Tab-separated table of C-alpha atoms in Angstrom:
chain	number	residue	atom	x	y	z
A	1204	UNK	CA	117.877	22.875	8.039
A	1205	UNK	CA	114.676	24.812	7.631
A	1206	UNK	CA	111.591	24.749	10.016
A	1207	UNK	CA	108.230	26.410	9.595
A	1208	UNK	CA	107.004	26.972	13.462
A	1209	UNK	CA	104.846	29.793	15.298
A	1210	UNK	CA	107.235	32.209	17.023
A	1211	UNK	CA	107.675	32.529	20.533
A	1212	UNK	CA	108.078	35.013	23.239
A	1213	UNK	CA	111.618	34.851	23.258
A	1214	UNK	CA	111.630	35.295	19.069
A	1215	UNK	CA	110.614	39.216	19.850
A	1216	UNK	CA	113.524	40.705	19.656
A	1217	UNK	CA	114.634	39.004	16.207
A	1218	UNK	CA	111.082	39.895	15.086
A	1219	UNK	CA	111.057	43.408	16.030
A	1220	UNK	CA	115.004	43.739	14.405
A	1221	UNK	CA	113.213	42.198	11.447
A	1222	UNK	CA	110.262	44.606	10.846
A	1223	UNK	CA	112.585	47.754	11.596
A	1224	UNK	CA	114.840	46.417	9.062
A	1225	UNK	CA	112.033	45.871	6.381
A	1226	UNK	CA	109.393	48.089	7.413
A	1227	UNK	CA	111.366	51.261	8.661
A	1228	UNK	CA	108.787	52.052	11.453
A	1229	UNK	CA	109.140	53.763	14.635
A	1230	UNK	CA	110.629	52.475	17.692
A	1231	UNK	CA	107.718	53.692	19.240
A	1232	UNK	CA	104.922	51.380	17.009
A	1233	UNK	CA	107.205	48.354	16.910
A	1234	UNK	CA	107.545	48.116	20.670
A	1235	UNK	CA	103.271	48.572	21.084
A	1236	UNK	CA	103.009	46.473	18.117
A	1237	UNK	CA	104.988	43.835	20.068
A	1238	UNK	CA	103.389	44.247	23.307
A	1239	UNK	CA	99.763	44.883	22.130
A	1240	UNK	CA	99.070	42.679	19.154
A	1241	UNK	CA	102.188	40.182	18.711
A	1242	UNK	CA	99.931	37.037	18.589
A	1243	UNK	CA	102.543	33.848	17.924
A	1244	UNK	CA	99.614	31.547	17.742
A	1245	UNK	CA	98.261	33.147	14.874
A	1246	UNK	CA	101.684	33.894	12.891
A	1247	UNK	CA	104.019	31.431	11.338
A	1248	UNK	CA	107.758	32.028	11.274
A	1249	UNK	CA	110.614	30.421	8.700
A	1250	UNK	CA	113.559	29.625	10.323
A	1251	UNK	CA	116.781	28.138	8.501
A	1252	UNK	CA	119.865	26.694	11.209
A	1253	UNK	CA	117.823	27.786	14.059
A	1254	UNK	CA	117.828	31.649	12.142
A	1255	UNK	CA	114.343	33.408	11.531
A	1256	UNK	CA	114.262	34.069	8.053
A	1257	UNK	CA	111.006	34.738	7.136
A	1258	UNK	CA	107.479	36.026	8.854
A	1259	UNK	CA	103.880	36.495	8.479
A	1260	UNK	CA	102.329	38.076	11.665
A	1261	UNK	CA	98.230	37.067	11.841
A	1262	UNK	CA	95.816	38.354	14.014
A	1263	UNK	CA	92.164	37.273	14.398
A	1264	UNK	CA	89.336	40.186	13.427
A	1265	UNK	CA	85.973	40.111	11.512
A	1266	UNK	CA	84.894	41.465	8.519
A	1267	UNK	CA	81.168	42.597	6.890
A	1268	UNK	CA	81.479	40.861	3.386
A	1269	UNK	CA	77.921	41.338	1.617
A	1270	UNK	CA	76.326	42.304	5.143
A	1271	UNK	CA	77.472	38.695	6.398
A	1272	UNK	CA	79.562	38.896	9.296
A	1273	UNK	CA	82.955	36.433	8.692
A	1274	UNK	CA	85.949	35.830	10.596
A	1275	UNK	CA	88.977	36.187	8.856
A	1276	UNK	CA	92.696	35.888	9.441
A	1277	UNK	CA	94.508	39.588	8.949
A	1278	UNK	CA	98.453	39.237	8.026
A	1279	UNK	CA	101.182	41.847	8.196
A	1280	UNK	CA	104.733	41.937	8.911
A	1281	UNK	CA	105.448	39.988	6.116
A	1282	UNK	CA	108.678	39.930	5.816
A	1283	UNK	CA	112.209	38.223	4.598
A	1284	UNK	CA	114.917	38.550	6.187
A	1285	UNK	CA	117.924	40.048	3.559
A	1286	UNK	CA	120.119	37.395	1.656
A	1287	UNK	CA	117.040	34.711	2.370
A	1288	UNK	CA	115.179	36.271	-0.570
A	1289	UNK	CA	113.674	34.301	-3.496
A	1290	UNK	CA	114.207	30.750	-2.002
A	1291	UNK	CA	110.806	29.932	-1.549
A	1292	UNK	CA	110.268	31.230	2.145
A	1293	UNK	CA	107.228	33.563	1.440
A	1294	UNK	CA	105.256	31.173	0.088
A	1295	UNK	CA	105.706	28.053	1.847
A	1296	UNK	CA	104.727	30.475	5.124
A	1297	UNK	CA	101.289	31.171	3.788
A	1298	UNK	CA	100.497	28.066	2.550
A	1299	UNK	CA	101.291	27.223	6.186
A	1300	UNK	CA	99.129	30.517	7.227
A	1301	UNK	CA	96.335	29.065	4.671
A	1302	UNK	CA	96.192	25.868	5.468
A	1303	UNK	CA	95.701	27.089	10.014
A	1304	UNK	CA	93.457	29.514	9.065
A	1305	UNK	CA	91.235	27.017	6.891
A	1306	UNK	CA	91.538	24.364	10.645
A	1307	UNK	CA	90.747	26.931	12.846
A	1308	UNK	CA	87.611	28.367	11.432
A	1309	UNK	CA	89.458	31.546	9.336
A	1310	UNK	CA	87.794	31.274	5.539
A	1311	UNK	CA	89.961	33.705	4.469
A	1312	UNK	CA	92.600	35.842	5.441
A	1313	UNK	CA	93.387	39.497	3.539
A	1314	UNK	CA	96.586	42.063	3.857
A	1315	UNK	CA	97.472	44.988	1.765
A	1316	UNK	CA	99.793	43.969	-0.468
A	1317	UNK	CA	103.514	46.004	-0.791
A	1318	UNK	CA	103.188	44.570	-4.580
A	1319	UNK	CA	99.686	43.164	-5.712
A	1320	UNK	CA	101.637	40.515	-8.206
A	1321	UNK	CA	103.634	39.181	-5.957
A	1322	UNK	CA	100.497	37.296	-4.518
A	1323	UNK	CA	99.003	36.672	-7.439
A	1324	UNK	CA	100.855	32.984	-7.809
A	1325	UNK	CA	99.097	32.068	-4.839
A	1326	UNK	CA	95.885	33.217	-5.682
A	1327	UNK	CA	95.850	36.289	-3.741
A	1328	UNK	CA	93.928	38.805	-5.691
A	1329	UNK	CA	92.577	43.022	-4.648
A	1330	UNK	CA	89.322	42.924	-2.968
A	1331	UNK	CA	89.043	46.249	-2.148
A	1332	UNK	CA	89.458	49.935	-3.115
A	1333	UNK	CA	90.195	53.271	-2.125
A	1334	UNK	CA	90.368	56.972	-3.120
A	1335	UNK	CA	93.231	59.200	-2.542
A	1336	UNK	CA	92.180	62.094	-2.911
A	1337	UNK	CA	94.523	65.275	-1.809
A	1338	UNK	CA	93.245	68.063	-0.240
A	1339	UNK	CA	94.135	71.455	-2.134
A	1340	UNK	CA	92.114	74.038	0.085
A	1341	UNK	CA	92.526	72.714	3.446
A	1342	UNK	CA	93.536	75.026	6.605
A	1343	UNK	CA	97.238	75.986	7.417
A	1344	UNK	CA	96.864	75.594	11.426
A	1345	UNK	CA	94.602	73.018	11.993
A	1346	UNK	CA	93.087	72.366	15.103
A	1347	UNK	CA	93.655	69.012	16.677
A	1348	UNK	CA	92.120	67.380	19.354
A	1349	UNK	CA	93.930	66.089	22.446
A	1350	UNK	CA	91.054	63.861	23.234
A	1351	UNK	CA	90.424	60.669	22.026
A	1352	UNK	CA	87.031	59.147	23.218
A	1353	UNK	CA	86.422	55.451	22.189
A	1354	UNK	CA	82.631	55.574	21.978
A	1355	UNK	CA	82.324	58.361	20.108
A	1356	UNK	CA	84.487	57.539	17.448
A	1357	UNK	CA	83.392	53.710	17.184
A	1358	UNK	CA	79.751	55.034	16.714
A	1359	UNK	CA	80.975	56.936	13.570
A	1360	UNK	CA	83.029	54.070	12.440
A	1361	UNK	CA	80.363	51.946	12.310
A	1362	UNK	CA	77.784	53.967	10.456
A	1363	UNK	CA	80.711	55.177	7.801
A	1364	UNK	CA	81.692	51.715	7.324
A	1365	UNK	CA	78.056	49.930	7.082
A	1366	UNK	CA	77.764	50.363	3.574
A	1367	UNK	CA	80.883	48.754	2.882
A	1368	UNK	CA	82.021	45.388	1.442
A	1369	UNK	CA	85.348	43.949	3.192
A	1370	UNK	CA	85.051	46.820	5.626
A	1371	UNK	CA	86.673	45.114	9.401
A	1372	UNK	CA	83.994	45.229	12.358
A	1373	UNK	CA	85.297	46.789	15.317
A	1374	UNK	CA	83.736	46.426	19.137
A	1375	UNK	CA	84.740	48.589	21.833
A	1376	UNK	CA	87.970	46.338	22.637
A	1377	UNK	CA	89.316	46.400	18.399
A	1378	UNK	CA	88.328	50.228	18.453
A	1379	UNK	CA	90.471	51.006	21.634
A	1380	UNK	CA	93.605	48.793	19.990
A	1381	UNK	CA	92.991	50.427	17.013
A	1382	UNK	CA	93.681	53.897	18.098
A	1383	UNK	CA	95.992	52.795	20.886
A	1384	UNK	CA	98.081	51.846	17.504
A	1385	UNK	CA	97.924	55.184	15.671
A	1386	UNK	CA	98.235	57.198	18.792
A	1387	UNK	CA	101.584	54.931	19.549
A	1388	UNK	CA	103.100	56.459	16.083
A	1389	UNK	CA	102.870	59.742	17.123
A	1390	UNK	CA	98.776	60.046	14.852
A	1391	UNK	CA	97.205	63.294	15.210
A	1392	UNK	CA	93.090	63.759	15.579
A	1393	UNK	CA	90.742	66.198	13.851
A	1394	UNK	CA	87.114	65.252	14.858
A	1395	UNK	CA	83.634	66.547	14.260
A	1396	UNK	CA	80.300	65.619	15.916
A	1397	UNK	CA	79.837	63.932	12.578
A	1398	UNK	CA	83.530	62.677	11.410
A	1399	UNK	CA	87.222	62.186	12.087
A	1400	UNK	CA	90.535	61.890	10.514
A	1401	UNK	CA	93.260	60.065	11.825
A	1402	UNK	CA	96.740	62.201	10.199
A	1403	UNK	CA	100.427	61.279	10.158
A	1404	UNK	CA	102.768	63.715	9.418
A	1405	UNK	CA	105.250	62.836	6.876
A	1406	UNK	CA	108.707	63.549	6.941
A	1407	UNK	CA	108.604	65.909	4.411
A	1408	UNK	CA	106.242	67.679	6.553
A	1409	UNK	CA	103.031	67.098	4.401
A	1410	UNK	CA	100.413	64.838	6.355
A	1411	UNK	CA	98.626	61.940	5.378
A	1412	UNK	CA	95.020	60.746	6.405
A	1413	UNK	CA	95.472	57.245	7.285
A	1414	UNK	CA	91.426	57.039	8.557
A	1415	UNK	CA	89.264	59.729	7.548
A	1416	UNK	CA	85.300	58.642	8.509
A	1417	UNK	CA	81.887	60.938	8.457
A	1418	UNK	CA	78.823	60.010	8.178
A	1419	UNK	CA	77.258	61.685	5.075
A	1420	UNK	CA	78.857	63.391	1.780
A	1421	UNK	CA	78.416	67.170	3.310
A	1422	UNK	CA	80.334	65.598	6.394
A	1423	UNK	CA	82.884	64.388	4.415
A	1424	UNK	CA	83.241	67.703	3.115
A	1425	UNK	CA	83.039	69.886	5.867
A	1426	UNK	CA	85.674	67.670	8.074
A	1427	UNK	CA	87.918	67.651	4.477
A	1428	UNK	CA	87.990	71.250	4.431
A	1429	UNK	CA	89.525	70.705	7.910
A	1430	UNK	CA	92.195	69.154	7.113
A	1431	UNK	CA	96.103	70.945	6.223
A	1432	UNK	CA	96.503	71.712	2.593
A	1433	UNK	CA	98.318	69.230	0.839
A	1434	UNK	CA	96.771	66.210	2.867
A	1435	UNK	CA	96.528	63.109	1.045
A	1436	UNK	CA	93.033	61.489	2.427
A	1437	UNK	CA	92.709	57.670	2.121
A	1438	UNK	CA	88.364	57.879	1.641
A	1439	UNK	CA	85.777	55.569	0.499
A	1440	UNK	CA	86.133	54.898	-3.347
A	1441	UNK	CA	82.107	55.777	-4.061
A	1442	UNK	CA	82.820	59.373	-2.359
A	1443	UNK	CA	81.787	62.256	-4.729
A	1444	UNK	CA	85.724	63.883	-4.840
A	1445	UNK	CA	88.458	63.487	-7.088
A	1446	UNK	CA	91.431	61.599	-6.737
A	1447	UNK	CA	92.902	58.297	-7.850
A	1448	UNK	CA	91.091	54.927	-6.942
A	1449	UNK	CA	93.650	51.719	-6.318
A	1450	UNK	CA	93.275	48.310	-5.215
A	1451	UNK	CA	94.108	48.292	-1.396
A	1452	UNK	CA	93.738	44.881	0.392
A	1453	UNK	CA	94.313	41.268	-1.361
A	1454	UNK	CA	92.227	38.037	-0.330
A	1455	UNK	CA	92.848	34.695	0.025
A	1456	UNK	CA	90.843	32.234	0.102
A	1457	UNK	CA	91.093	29.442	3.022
A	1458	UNK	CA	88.320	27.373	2.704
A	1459	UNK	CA	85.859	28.052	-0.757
A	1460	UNK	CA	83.647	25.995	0.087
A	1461	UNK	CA	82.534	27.984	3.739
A	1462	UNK	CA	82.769	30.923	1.866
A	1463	UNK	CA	80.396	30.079	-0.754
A	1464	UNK	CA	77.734	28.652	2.038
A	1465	UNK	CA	78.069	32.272	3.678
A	1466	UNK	CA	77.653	34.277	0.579
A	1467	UNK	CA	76.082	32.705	-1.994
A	1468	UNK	CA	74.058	29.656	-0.491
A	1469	UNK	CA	72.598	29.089	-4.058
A	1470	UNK	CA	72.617	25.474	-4.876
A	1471	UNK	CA	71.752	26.021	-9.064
A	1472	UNK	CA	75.668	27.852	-8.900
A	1473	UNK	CA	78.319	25.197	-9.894
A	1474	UNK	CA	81.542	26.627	-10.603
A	1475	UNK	CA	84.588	24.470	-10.789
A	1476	UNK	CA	87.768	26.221	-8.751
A	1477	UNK	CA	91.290	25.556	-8.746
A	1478	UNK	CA	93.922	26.632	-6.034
A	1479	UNK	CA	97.981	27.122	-6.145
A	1480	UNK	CA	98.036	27.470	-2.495
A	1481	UNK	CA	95.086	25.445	-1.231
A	1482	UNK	CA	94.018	22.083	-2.291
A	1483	UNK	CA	91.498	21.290	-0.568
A	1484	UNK	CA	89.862	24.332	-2.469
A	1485	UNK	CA	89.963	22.566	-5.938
A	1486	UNK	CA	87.431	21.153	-7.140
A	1487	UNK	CA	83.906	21.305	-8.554
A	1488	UNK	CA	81.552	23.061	-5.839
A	1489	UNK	CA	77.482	24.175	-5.756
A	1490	UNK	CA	76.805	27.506	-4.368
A	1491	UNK	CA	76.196	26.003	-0.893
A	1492	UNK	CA	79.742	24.886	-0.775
A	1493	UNK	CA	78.823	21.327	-1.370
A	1494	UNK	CA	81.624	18.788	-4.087
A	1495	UNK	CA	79.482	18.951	-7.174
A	1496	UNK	CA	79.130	16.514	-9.866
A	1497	UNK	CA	76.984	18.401	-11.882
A	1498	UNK	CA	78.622	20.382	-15.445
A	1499	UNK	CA	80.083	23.729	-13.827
A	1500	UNK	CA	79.033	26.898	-15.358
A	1501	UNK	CA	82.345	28.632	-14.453
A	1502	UNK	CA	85.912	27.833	-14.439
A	1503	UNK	CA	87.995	30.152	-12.402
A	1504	UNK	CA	90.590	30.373	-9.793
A	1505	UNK	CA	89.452	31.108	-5.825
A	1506	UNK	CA	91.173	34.368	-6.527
A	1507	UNK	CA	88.766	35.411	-8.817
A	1508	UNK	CA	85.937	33.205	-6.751
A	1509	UNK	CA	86.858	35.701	-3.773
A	1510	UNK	CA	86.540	38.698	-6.291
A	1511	UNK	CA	82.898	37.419	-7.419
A	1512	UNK	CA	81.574	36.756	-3.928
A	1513	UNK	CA	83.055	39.820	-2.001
A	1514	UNK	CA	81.559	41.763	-4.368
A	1515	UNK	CA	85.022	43.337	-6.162
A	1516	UNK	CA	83.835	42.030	-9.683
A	1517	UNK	CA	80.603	41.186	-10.660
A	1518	UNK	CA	79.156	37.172	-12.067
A	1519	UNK	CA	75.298	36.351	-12.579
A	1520	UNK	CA	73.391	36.571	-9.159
A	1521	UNK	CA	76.552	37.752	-7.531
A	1522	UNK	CA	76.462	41.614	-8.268
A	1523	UNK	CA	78.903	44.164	-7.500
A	1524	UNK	CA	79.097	45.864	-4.221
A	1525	UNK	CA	81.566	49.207	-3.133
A	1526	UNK	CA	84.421	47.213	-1.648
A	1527	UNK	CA	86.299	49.354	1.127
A	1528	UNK	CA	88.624	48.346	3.782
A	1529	UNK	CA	89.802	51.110	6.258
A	1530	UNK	CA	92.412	48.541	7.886
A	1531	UNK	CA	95.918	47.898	6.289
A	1532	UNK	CA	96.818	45.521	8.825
């Protein structure tokens, strides 16, 4: 018998066997992960003869879509558990996922994606990009800092990331759990008055820039030319440097008609959606996010909806904007 419930305190140890089996993180991050930001009444587990085989792990943040300020339901950990594979599990958890987020005032939730077409049946489509761009001249020895001040490094995250579509706003409180989540995985600093990079080292002994922030181009460059040689530097997809831009997060869309009173609002739009995941979401809607009965001018899928009004792909009124999400989960 199969049950789709939220997990409970006494599910962390399955969980946490779960994600190490899947995932192949440190001891270290799993056990913060599970102290700091397990949240069971935002996740949704799968469990078949009183066995979990399946999770998605949610937690509640905000995100600057178009300058509007939304909540939105983040999901990682998603994960099933081997032999349970390809029986449905995944998807019947985030139509679940969907369906509380879209109750509990969540119009969409967004992840990055292990494979981008694996969410695609369910309407899941990339919202946002990034740059990898790998740094060839950097510094053999560089210098990192043992300090980690929260203020400081907010204020830069929120300049670097106020031009950005899909970008998640951090307070004080999601700044402090942010880094208290790097700094659990063993994350190295490099800061400047005017930047910082967040760097793993990999096990091959080459380091990767999980967060790199400044608040200008020349800033960019100055703290890049910082960094070890060989770094590859997740960065801003409108940034002046070569490298290789890729879809990073997916969206999904939880309630289409909230989303298009937040960022369109324009009454003379009537599109007509439909939903695999969703169906409340299908239907014919005006730009305020009222049911329409007038002729739609566009028949899509909230997938592509999301793309329009997030600013990933451009429709009429709804232009383009530089979609970039620092947070993977």
């Amino acid at each position: 018998m199969t049950e789709i419930r939220h997990p409970q305190s006494s599910d962390q140890g399955e969980l946490a066997s779960l994600w190490s089996l899947r995932f192949g993180d440190s001891k270290a991050f799993i056990d913060w992960f599970f102290r700091e930001r397990f949240s069971p009444a935002h996740s949704f587990c799968m469990t078949e003869d009183g066995r979990i085989a399946g999770v998605i792990h949610g937690w509640p943040m905000r995100l600057r879509i178009r300058g509007v300020p939304l909540p939105a339901l983040m999901l990682c950990g998603v994960a099933t558990l081997p032999g349970y594979e390809k029986r449905g599990y995944m998807h019947a958890l985030m139509r679940e996922t969907l369906q509380f987020a879209r109750h509990n005032g969540f119009p969409l939730v967004f992840h990055k994606p292990n494979r981008f077409e694996t969410y695609a049946s369910l309407g899941q489509f990339p919202c946002t990009r990034t740059l990898y761009h790998r740094i060839e001249s950097g510094v053999s020895r560089p210098r990192f800092s043992d300090d980690w001040p929260v203020d400081a490094l907010l204020a830069i995250y929120q300049a670097a990331s106020a031009p950005y579509s899909g970008c998640v706003l951090r307070d004080q409180s999601a700044m402090r759990i942010k880094l208290a989540d790097y700094y659990s995985d063993g994350a190295r600093l490099i800061r400047q008055a005017d930047g910082y990079a967040v760097l793993f080292e990999q096990e091959d002994g080459a380091w990767y820039g999980e967060e790199v922030l400044a608040l200008h181009p020349a800033a960019y460059k100055t703290l890049l030319a910082r960094l070890p040689s060989g770094t590859l530097a997740k960065l801003p997809p409108d940034l002046p440097f070569s490298g290789e831009i890729r879809p990073q997060n997916a969206m999904g869309a939880a309630d289409i008609g909230a989303l298009l009173r937040a960022l369109s609002g324009d009454p003379s739009l009537v599109v007509s959606v439909s939903d695999p995941a969703v169906p409340q979401n299908n239907g014919i809607f005006d730009g305020s996010g009222a049911i329409s009965t007038a002729e739609p001018q566009l028949c899509l899928s909230a997938g592509t909806l999301l793309q329009y009004l997030c600013g990933y792909a451009a429709y009429g009124p709804l232009h383009t904007e530089s979609c970039f999400c620092v947070d993977e989960y």
